[in-house]
Coordinates of N, CA and C in Angstrom, one line a residue:
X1 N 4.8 15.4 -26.6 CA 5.9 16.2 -27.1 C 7.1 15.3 -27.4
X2 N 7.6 15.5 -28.5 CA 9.0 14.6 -28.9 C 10.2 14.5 -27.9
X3 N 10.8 14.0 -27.8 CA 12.1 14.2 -27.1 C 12.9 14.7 -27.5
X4 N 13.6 15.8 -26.9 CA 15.2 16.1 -27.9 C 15.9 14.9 -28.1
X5 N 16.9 15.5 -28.9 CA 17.9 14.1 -30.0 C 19.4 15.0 -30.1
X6 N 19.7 14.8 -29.1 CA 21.3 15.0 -28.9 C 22.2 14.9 -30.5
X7 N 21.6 14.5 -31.0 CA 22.8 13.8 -32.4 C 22.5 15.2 -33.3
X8 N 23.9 15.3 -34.2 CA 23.9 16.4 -35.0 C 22.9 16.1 -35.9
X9 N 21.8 17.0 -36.2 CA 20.7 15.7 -37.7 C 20.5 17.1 -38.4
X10 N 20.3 16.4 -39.8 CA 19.3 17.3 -40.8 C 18.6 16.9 -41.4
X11 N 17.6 17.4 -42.0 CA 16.7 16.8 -43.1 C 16.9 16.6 -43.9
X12 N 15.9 15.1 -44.4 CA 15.7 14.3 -45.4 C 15.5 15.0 -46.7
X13 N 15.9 14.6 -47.8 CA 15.7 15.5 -48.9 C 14.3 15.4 -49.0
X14 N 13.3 16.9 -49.2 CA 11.8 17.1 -48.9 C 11.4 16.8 -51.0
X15 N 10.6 16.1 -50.3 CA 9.7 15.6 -51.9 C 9.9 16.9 -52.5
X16 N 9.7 17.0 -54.2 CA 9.8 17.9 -54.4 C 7.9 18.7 -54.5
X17 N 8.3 20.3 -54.4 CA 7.0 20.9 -54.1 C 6.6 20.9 -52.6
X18 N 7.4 20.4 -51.7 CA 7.5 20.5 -50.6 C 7.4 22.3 -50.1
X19 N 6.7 22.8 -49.3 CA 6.4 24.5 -49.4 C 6.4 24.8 -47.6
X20 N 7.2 25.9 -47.8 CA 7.2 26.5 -46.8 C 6.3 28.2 -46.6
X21 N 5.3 27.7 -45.8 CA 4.4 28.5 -45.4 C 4.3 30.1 -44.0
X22 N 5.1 31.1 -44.4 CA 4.8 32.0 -43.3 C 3.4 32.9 -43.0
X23 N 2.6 32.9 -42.2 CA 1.5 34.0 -42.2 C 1.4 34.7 -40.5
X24 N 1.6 35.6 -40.7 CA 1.7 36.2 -39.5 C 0.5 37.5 -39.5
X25 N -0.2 38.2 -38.1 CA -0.3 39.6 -37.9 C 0.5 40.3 -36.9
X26 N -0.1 41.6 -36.8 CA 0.6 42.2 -36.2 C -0.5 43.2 -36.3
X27 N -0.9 43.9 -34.3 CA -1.5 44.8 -34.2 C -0.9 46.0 -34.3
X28 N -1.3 46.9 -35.4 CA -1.0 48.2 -35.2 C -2.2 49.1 -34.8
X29 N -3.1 49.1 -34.4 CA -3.9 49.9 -33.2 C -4.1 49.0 -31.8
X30 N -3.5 49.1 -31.1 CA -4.1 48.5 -30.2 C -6.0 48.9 -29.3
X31 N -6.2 49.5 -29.8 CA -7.3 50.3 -29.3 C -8.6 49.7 -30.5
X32 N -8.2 49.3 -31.0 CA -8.8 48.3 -32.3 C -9.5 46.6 -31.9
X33 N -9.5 46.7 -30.9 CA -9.6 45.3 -30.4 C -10.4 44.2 -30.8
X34 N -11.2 44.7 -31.6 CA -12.3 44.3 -32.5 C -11.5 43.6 -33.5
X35 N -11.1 44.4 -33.9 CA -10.0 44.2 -35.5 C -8.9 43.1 -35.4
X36 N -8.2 43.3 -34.2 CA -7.0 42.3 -34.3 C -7.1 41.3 -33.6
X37 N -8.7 40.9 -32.5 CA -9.0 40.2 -32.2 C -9.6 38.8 -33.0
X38 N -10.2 39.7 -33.9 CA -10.7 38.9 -35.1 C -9.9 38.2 -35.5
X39 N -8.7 38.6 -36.8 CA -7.3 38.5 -36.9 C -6.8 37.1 -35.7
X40 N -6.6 37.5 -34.6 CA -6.3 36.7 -33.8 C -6.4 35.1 -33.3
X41 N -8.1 35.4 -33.5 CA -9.0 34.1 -33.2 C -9.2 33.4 -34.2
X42 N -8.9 33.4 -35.2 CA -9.4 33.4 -36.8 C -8.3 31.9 -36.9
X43 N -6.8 32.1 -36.4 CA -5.7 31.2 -36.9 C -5.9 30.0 -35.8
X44 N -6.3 30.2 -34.5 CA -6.4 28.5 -34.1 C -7.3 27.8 -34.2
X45 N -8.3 28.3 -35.1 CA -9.6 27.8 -36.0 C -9.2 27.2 -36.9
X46 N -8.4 27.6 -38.1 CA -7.7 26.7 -38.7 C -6.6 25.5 -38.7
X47 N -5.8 26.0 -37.7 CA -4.9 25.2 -37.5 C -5.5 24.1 -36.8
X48 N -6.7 24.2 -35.9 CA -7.6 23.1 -35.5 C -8.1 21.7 -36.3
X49 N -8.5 23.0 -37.8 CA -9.0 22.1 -38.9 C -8.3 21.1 -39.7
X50 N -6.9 22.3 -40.2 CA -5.7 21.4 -40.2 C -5.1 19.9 -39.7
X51 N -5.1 20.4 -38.8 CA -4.5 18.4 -37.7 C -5.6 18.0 -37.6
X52 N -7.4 17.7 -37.9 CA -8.1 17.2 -37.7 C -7.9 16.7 -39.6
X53 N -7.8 17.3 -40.3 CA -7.5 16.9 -41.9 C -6.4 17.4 -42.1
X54 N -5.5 15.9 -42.3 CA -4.7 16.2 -42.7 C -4.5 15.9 -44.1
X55 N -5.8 15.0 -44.9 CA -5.2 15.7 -46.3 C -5.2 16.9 -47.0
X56 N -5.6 17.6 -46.1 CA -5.3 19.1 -46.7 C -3.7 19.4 -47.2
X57 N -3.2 18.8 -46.7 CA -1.6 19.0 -46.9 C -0.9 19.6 -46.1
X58 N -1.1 20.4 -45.1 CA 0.0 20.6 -43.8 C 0.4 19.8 -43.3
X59 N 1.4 19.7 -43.2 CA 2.7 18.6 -42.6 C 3.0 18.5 -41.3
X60 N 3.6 20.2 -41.0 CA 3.5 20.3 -39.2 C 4.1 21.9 -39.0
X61 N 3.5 22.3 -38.2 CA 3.8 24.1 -37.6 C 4.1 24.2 -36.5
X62 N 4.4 25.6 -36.2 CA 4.8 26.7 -35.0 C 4.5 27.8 -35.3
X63 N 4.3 28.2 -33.8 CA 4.0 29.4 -33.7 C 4.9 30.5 -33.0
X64 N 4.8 31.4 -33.4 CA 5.9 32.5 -32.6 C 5.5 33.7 -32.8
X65 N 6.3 34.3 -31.7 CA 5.4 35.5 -30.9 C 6.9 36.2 -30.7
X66 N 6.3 37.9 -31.5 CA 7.4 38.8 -31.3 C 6.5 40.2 -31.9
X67 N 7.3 41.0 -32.7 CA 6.7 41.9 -32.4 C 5.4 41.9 -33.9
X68 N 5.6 40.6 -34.7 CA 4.5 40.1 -34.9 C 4.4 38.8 -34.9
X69 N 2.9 38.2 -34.6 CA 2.8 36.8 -34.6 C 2.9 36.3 -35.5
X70 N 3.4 34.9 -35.8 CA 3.6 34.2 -36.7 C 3.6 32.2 -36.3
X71 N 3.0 32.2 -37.6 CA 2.4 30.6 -38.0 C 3.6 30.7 -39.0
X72 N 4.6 29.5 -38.9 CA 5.6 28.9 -39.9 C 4.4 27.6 -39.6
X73 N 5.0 27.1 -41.3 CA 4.1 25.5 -41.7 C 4.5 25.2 -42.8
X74 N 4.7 24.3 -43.2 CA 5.1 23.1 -43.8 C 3.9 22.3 -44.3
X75 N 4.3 22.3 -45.8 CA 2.8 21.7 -46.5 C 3.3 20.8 -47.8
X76 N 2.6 19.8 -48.1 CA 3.2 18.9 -49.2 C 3.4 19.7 -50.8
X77 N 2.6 21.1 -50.7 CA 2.5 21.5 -52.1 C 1.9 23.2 -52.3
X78 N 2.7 24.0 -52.5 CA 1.6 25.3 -53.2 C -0.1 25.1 -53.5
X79 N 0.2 23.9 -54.4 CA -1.4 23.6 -54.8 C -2.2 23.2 -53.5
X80 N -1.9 22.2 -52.6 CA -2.2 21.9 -51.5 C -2.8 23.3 -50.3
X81 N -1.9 24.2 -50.5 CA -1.3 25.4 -49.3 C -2.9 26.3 -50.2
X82 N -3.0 26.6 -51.4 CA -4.3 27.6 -52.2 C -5.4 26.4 -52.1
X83 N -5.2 25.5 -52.3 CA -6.7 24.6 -52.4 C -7.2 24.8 -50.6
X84 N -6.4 24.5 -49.9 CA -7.2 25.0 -48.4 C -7.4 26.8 -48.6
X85 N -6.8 27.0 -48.8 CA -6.9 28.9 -48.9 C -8.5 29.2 -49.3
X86 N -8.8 28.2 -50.5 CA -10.1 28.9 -51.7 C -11.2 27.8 -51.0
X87 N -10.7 26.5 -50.1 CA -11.9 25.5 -49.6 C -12.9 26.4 -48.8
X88 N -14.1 26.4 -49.7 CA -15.4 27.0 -49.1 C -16.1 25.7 -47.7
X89 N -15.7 24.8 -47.4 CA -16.3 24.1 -46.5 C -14.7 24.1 -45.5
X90 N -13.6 25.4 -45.7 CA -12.7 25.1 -44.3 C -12.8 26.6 -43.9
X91 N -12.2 27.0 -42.7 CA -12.4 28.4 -42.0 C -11.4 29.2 -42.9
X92 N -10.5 29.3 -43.3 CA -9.9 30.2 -44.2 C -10.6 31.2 -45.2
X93 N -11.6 30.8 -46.0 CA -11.6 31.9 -46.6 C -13.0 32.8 -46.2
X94 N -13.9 32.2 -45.0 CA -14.6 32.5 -44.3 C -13.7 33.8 -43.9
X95 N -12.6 33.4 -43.2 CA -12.0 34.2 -42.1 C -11.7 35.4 -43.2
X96 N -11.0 34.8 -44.6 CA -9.9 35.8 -45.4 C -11.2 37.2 -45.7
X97 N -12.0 36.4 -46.0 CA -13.6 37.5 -46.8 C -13.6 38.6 -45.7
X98 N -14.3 38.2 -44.2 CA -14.2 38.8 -43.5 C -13.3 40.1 -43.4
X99 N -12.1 39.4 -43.3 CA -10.9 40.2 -42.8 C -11.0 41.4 -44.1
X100 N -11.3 40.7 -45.0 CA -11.4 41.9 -46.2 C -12.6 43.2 -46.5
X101 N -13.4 42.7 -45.9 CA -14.9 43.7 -45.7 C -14.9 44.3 -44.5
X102 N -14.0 43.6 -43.3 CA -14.3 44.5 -42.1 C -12.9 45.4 -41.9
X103 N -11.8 44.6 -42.2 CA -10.6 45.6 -41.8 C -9.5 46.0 -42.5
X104 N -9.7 45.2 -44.0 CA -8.3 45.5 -44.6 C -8.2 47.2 -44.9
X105 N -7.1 47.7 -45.0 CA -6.8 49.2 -44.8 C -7.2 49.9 -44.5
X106 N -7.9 49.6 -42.9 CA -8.3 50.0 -41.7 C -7.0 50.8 -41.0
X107 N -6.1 50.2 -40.8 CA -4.6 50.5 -40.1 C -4.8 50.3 -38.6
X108 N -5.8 49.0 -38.7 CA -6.1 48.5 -37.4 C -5.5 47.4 -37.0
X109 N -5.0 46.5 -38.0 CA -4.1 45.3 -37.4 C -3.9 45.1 -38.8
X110 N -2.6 44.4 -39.2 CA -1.8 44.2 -40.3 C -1.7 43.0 -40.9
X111 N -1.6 42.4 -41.6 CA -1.6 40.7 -42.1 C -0.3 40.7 -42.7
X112 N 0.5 39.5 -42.9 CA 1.4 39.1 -43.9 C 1.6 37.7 -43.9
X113 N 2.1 37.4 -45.3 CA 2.4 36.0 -45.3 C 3.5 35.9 -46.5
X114 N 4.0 34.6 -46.3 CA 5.2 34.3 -47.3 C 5.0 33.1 -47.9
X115 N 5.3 32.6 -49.0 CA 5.1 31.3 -49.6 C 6.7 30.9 -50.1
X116 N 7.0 30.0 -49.8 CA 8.1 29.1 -50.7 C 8.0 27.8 -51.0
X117 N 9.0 27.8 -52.0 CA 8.6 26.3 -52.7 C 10.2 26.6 -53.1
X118 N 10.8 25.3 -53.4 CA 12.1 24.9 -54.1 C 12.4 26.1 -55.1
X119 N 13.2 26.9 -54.7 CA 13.5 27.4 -56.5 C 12.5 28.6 -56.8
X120 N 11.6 29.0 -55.8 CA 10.1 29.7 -56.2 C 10.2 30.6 -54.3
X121 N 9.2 32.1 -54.8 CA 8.8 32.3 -53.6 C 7.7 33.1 -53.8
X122 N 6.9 33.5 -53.0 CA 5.5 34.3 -53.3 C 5.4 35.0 -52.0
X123 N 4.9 36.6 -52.1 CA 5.1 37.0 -50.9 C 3.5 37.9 -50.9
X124 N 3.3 38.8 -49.6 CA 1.8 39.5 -49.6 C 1.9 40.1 -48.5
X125 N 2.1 41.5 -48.4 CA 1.3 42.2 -46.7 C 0.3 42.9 -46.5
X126 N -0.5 43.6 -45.8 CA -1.0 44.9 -45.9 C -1.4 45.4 -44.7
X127 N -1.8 46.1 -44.6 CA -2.1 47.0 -43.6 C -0.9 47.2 -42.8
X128 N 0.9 47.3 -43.4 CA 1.7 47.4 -42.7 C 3.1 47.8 -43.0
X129 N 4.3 48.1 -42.6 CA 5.6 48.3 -43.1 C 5.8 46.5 -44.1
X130 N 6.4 46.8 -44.7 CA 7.1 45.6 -45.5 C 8.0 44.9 -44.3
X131 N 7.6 43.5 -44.5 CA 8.0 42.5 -43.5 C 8.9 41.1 -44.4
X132 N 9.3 40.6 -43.9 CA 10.2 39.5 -44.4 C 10.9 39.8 -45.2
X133 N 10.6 39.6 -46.6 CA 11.3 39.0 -47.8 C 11.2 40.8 -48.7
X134 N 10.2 41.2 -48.5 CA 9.9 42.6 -48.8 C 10.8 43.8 -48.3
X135 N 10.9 43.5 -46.6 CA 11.3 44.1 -46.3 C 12.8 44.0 -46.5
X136 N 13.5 42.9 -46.9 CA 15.0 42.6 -47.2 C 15.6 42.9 -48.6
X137 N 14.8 43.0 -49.5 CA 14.9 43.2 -50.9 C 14.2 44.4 -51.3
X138 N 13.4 44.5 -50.4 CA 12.6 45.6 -51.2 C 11.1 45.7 -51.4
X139 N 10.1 46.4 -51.7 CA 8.7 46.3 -52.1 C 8.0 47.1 -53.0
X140 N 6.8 46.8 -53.7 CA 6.6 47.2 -54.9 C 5.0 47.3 -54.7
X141 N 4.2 48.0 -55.1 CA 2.8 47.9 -54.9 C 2.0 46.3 -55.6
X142 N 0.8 45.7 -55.3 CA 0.6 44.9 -56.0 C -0.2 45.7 -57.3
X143 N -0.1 44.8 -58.4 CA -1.0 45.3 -59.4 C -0.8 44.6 -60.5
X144 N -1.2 44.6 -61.6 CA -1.4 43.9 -62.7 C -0.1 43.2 -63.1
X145 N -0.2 41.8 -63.2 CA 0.7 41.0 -63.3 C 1.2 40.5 -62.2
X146 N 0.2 41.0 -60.8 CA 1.0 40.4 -59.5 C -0.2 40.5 -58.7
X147 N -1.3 40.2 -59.2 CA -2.6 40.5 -58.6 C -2.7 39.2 -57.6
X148 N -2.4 37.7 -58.2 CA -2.5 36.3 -57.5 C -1.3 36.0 -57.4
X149 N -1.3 34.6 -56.3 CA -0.3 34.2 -55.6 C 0.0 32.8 -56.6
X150 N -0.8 32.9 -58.2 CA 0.1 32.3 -59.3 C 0.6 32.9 -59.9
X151 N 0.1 33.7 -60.0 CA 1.2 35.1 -60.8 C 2.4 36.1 -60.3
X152 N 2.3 35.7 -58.6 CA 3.6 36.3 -58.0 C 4.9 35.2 -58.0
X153 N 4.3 34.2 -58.2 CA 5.2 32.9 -58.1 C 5.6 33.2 -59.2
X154 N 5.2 32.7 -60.5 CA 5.5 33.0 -61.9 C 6.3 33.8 -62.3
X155 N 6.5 34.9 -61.9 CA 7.7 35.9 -61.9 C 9.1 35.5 -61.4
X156 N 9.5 34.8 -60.6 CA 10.2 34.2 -59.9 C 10.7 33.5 -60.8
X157 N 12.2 33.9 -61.3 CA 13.8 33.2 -61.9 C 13.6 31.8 -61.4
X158 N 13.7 30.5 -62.0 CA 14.2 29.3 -61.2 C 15.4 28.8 -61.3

């Protein structure tokens, strides 16, 4: 573990395309245990795969715990952050498929996640109230013209 560093510091200017990554759940049945267990076990499978390859592009994370969990992460690139997302040889889209055939709008455990990049942001929930950036501004159904997380970016003023 690093040492704390007494000194006032901030960061280095981040390459550009530098991305910040939120994905969190959140059980809303507890009685579901199947469901949000899944959900649950699914994220330190990846994050395993992650720091074992790191050219995937994650840089470095945390985790936190409230009244939903969350993985903040730091990745060299959007492209980087969907090319592990769509990698058929990493646990992600194993896990995402799943998650999609066994529980999405079940209202058994909830998913969300947030994407930013310089100037850009991309957002996604379901099975849940509007969280983050949604819940701050507002939210809108997905649907044509905002089906992918290139075409939600794309909308986004720079």
């Amino acid at each position: 573990m690093p040492r704390p560093d007494a000194r006032r510091i901030t960061n280095q200017t981040p390459p550009p395309g530098t991305t910040l990554f939120l994905i969190g759940m959140r059980v809303t049945n507890p009685l579901r245990v199947r469901a949000w267990l899944y959900v649950f076990l699914a994220m330190p499978r990846m994050l395993f795969h992650l720091r074992r390859h790191a050219d995937a592009g994650m840089l470095t994370y945390r985790l936190y715990a409230g009244s939903s969990l969350m993985v903040l992460s730091y990745w060299r690139s959007p492209e980087d952050l969907r090319r592990f997302a769509a990698d058929t040889d990493a646990p992600h889209l194993p896990a995402w498929r799943g998650f999609n055939k066994r529980f999405a709008d079940t209202n058994s455990v909830g998913i969300w996640h947030e994407t930013y990049v310089i100037g850009e942001h991309e957002t996604i929930s379901s099975g849940m109230p509007p969280w983050g950036l949604a819940e701050a501004v507002g939210a809108e159904p997905i649907g044509r013209g905002s089906a992918t997380a290139a075409a939600r970016l794309g909308r986004c003023p720079v």
